[in-house]
Amino acid sequence: MTTPDTSKSKPAHGPEAHSGGKDLTGNLRQMIAVLQAERQALATLDADALFEATHRKQALCDTLMPFGADALDPQARDLARTAQTLNDVNRRVRNLLAANVAARLEALGSVQHTYSAAGATLG
């Protein structure tokens, strides 16, 4: 007995139908790849790679903007959730890095007293 071929795609509806059907999932896969590259850039503190990832994410967001929740089939919904999770993780990593830098700068400032508050002069 043969099993039915479920790999055939269903007819697209909504914005997906107008953009080739595979564009939504393809763009979501690209977003996931960009988010993974962003995570690597955060891990290595590669400012150029972070700058590039930011621009690629914005371009993909602009591309995905016309799609609403009704355009998401189960596969696209899973990809969107994965992208959201990766973006949340990257945001947390970025915030931890920024907090670490702020703490180090604060520690340096309190030890050296290079700057004083409210216009007081050092003498």
CSV table of C-alpha atoms in Angstrom, one decimal:
chain,number,residue,atom,x,y,z
A,1,MET,CA,0.0,0.0,0.0
A,2,THR,CA,1.4,3.4,-0.9
A,3,THR,CA,1.1,6.5,1.3
A,4,PRO,CA,-0.2,9.7,-0.2
A,5,ASP,CA,2.4,12.3,-1.2
A,6,THR,CA,2.0,15.1,1.4
A,7,SER,CA,4.9,17.1,0.1
A,8,LYS,CA,2.9,18.8,-2.6
A,9,SER,CA,2.0,22.3,-1.6
A,10,LYS,CA,-1.5,23.5,-1.3
A,11,PRO,CA,-2.7,26.4,-3.3
A,12,ALA,CA,-1.6,29.7,-1.7
A,13,HIS,CA,-4.0,32.3,-0.4
A,14,GLY,CA,-3.6,35.9,0.5
A,15,PRO,CA,-0.2,37.7,0.0
A,16,GLU,CA,1.6,34.4,-0.4
A,17,ALA,CA,-0.4,33.7,-3.6
A,18,HIS,CA,0.8,36.9,-5.1
A,19,SER,CA,4.5,36.4,-4.2
A,20,GLY,CA,5.2,32.9,-5.4
A,21,GLY,CA,4.0,30.8,-2.5
A,22,LYS,CA,7.5,29.8,-1.3
A,23,ASP,CA,8.5,33.4,-0.5
A,24,LEU,CA,7.1,33.5,3.0
A,25,THR,CA,8.8,30.3,4.2
A,26,GLY,CA,12.0,31.2,2.2
A,27,ASN,CA,12.1,34.7,3.8
A,28,LEU,CA,11.5,33.2,7.3
A,29,ARG,CA,14.4,30.7,6.7
A,30,GLN,CA,16.6,33.6,5.6
A,31,MET,CA,15.6,35.5,8.8
A,32,ILE,CA,16.6,32.5,10.9
A,33,ALA,CA,20.0,32.4,9.1
A,34,VAL,CA,20.5,36.1,9.7
A,35,LEU,CA,19.6,35.7,13.4
A,36,GLN,CA,22.0,32.9,13.7
A,37,ALA,CA,24.7,35.0,12.1
A,38,GLU,CA,23.8,37.9,14.4
A,39,ARG,CA,24.3,35.5,17.4
A,40,GLN,CA,27.7,34.5,16.2
A,41,ALA,CA,28.6,38.2,15.7
A,42,LEU,CA,27.5,39.0,19.2
A,43,ALA,CA,29.6,36.1,20.5
A,44,THR,CA,32.7,37.3,18.7
A,45,LEU,CA,31.9,41.0,19.2
A,46,ASP,CA,32.2,41.5,15.4
A,47,ALA,CA,30.7,45.0,14.9
A,48,ASP,CA,30.8,44.8,11.1
A,49,ALA,CA,28.9,41.5,11.1
A,50,LEU,CA,26.4,43.0,13.6
A,51,PHE,CA,25.9,46.0,11.3
A,52,GLU,CA,25.3,43.8,8.3
A,53,ALA,CA,22.9,41.5,10.3
A,54,THR,CA,20.9,44.6,11.4
A,55,HIS,CA,20.5,45.7,7.8
A,56,ARG,CA,19.6,42.3,6.6
A,57,LYS,CA,17.0,41.9,9.4
A,58,GLN,CA,15.4,45.2,8.5
A,59,ALA,CA,15.2,44.3,4.8
A,60,LEU,CA,13.6,40.9,5.6
A,61,CYS,CA,11.1,42.6,8.0
A,62,ASP,CA,10.1,45.0,5.2
A,63,THR,CA,9.6,41.9,2.9
A,64,LEU,CA,7.6,40.1,5.5
A,65,MET,CA,5.4,43.1,6.5
A,66,PRO,CA,2.6,42.4,4.0
A,67,PHE,CA,2.0,38.9,5.4
A,68,GLY,CA,-0.5,38.6,8.2
A,69,ALA,CA,-1.1,35.7,10.6
A,70,ASP,CA,-3.7,34.3,8.2
A,71,ALA,CA,-0.9,33.7,5.7
A,72,LEU,CA,0.9,31.3,8.0
A,73,ASP,CA,0.6,27.7,7.4
A,74,PRO,CA,1.9,25.3,10.1
A,75,GLN,CA,5.4,25.3,8.7
A,76,ALA,CA,5.6,29.0,8.4
A,77,ARG,CA,4.2,29.4,11.9
A,78,ASP,CA,6.9,27.2,13.3
A,79,LEU,CA,9.6,29.1,11.3
A,80,ALA,CA,8.1,32.4,12.7
A,81,ARG,CA,8.2,31.1,16.2
A,82,THR,CA,11.8,29.9,15.8
A,83,ALA,CA,12.8,33.4,14.4
A,84,GLN,CA,11.0,35.1,17.3
A,85,THR,CA,12.9,32.9,19.8
A,86,LEU,CA,16.2,33.5,18.2
A,87,ASN,CA,15.6,37.3,18.1
A,88,ASP,CA,14.6,37.2,21.8
A,89,VAL,CA,17.8,35.3,22.7
A,90,ASN,CA,19.9,37.8,20.7
A,91,ARG,CA,18.3,40.7,22.4
A,92,ARG,CA,19.1,39.2,25.8
A,93,VAL,CA,22.7,38.6,24.9
A,94,ARG,CA,23.0,42.2,23.5
A,95,ASN,CA,21.5,43.5,26.8
A,96,LEU,CA,23.9,41.4,28.9
A,97,LEU,CA,26.8,42.7,26.9
A,98,ALA,CA,25.7,46.3,27.3
A,99,ALA,CA,25.1,45.8,31.0
A,100,ASN,CA,28.5,44.3,31.4
A,101,VAL,CA,30.1,47.3,29.7
A,102,ALA,CA,28.1,49.7,31.8
A,103,ALA,CA,29.1,48.0,35.0
A,104,ARG,CA,32.8,48.1,34.0
A,105,LEU,CA,32.7,51.7,33.1
A,106,GLU,CA,30.9,52.5,36.3
A,107,ALA,CA,33.5,50.6,38.3
A,108,LEU,CA,36.2,52.5,36.5
A,109,GLY,CA,34.5,55.8,37.2
A,110,SER,CA,34.1,55.2,40.9
A,111,VAL,CA,37.7,54.2,41.4
A,112,GLN,CA,39.3,57.0,39.5
A,113,HIS,CA,36.8,59.8,40.2
A,114,THR,CA,37.8,61.4,36.9
A,115,TYR,CA,34.4,63.0,36.5
A,116,SER,CA,32.4,64.6,39.2
A,117,ALA,CA,28.6,65.2,39.5
A,118,ALA,CA,26.7,68.5,38.9
A,119,GLY,CA,29.4,70.7,37.6
A,120,ALA,CA,31.8,70.3,40.5
A,121,THR,CA,35.4,71.0,39.6
A,122,LEU,CA,38.3,68.7,40.4
A,123,GLY,CA,41.1,70.4,42.1
